[in-house]
């Protein structure tokens, strides 16, 4: 082994895993040199604008195109009747349903797509869209999912009224989609029957929207001479989209190219295929010219993938010491007018059954009933893995409710119920096997860091003072997430397994190009994947180029969503690098004239055991691999491809603590302190992890304190612009304190678990728990989000504590 200063110098040069390396991809964005879909300009390109319904539920009596077609610049107006000859007026959804591409005879939600106007520029297209005259007959609308299954409820989906099964089991009503269950109901019921203490609470996860910086859009270009279709689009999963487009269009998948390019945020919103994409593609195939469709912000909030809208009931059974004996969670899921929720085929309610959280709960049962309403479809996992946020919110709220009922401190009740470190791997009563964890040390580290006892003492003093103008709340959330959508035995989309891939090519001088099946939207992939390869191959991260998002270049993969990049693609990257390293070792042994077993790896080279001066660096091996001086029968080059299908999902966890001060007279909540400890296993780039946590916590803050998509009784959307929908700025966003522990994932090649979604999943219940804790001494057990100043003021008013 070399001297320590030499080893450190070589290690530092690599900038591999564990280094806070500045993000490689940021330079072009800072300089305004990113390429977004709306930057694409192709010769002869036409622009599409969508005509949308003003009604949530109505029959289409007629569509008059004449005034629009007379508008200067308008080339065509497409309706469902124009798509019928190619059988593309309906399309399959990820949720196993079908969805109208353009409304056929009836609209089922406000802002539903009715027609697309094609014009020579976007202004003419917008003018033409305003001139399309649609005669509607308004019908009664359902916006409350609890009324959707009433006997006299209006039938929303007449196209499937006679279908008894929508691929997820029998339906009980024309507006019913599926019933999904997990766990042992009989065992859970027995636990409740015998329990000393039972608590129950109705808990709403309101409908929210990810609202990424860039709205959705595409440029579709069909070449009639070659039969080749190229689609530039805002997608988080280019390969999956290409497969679906092949199924829809009849164009061979080998002749379809999907290019993701730069994407201004995704957060789940850019996983589904939206009608605008399909109409633009059909229009390009028919006209033979490129078609661009870019939605407005109002269109984006109104019609693209929402999140949550889960109406839950949580129940816990426990003994008098607070030890949980049973859990029952049920939810009514509002899926909107079409079941296009992004969920794995086998798991229509996603990973909701992670709702036992970090706790050793012997008996559990959960059930989700999904229904149609006259709202926009397209439910997505807003910065979480398929309903995990809803699950974690339920268990973390109910743990607080139980603690309050028993008069036990909220940190203590968590200690008593945690899965212990020696119990891992731990299989929950709902069937998931938690890979590794150390929940007790994480909790204690946070409590010590914030002086939890001191905070509780301060709170008690304030509660004892009737003249205190503020209420103080302390929120805890000790969560376990489930990420890395991947194991094909559990997860697939439309039958396609959620494995992922990496192809690495090493050049003679040691430069590397790596291509992956994921799709970055700001996660820092170009940096973190390069750091994995740098550590594995001993080649500097600065010399490693990472490419994603172009289906003509990268190997097949399921894309980036559900926090699957590091758990799945990161593993594929490490495995591909190790294939190259194994070949490099054979070359080194050949050059050094020793057996492979006589070599050991040292940062960036193979050395002869006991004689470190005798070595071959990876850069030397790279050059030799492209010459003829190789072991007999060995091919030139250092290239490898790896496809990784994980044996299990990964389970990052954390402990968050929030302190809020609430003004009794205005209802304004100020976050005094937020301390976030995350354990994501092996940490690849601490600085990028920090950034992802800050971003996730900011979105959690938005959901907890302001985000909600409201509707009136007629299905009118009441919050579809940024004048109404809350996006926090630097002015509102609290200061974040971050911390970590490291508990590697035992089945992952580098021990990584994923982190970007954890702060959103854990942050929301932590904020909510803090606000509700401020009122706990007054007998309040639950308050639904969002905790806006007005809603909190209403609670103060109801309690009569805001009288001066």
GROMACS .gro file of C-alpha atoms in nm, residues 14-18 21 502 504 516 525-541 544 546 565-578 581 682-685 748-750 752:
model
   51
   14UNK     CA    1  -1.129   1.076  -0.830
   15UNK     CA    2  -1.405   1.279  -0.656
   16UNK     CA    3  -1.595   0.957  -0.605
   17UNK     CA    4  -1.863   0.852  -0.360
   18UNK     CA    5  -1.876   1.054  -0.038
   21UNK     CA    6  -1.886   1.746  -0.580
  502UNK     CA    7  -2.658   0.114  -1.747
  504UNK     CA    8  -2.059   0.202  -1.983
  516UNK     CA    9  -2.879   0.494  -1.845
  525UNK     CA   10  -2.770   1.223  -1.206
  526UNK     CA   11  -2.481   1.341  -1.425
  527UNK     CA   12  -2.281   1.393  -1.108
  528UNK     CA   13  -2.384   1.105  -0.879
  529UNK     CA   14  -2.369   0.832  -1.143
  530UNK     CA   15  -2.024   0.959  -1.243
  531UNK     CA   16  -1.914   0.940  -0.878
  532UNK     CA   17  -2.029   0.577  -0.851
  533UNK     CA   18  -1.828   0.489  -1.161
  534UNK     CA   19  -1.529   0.689  -1.036
  535UNK     CA   20  -1.517   0.492  -0.713
  536UNK     CA   21  -1.573   0.158  -0.884
  537UNK     CA   22  -1.325   0.207  -1.173
  538UNK     CA   23  -1.068   0.447  -1.032
  539UNK     CA   24  -1.123   0.700  -1.312
  540UNK     CA   25  -1.191   1.068  -1.231
  541UNK     CA   26  -1.554   1.175  -1.218
  544UNK     CA   27  -1.710   1.063  -1.699
  546UNK     CA   28  -2.358   1.055  -1.826
  565UNK     CA   29  -3.266   0.618  -0.956
  566UNK     CA   30  -3.011   0.530  -0.689
  567UNK     CA   31  -3.178   0.210  -0.563
  568UNK     CA   32  -3.218   0.063  -0.912
  569UNK     CA   33  -3.008   0.249  -1.171
  570UNK     CA   34  -2.733   0.323  -0.922
  571UNK     CA   35  -2.707  -0.053  -0.867
  572UNK     CA   36  -2.701  -0.119  -1.243
  573UNK     CA   37  -2.423   0.140  -1.275
  574UNK     CA   38  -2.213  -0.024  -1.004
  575UNK     CA   39  -2.265  -0.369  -1.157
  576UNK     CA   40  -2.171  -0.254  -1.507
  577UNK     CA   41  -1.858  -0.091  -1.366
  578UNK     CA   42  -1.768  -0.412  -1.182
  581UNK     CA   43  -1.324  -0.395  -1.346
  682UNK     CA   44  -2.456   0.489   0.168
  683UNK     CA   45  -2.426   0.860   0.087
  684UNK     CA   46  -2.295   0.925  -0.265
  685UNK     CA   47  -2.283   1.305  -0.273
  748UNK     CA   48  -2.784  -0.311  -0.276
  749UNK     CA   49  -2.441  -0.329  -0.447
  750UNK     CA   50  -2.326  -0.005  -0.286
  752UNK     CA   51  -2.767   0.299  -0.107
   0.00000   0.00000   0.00000
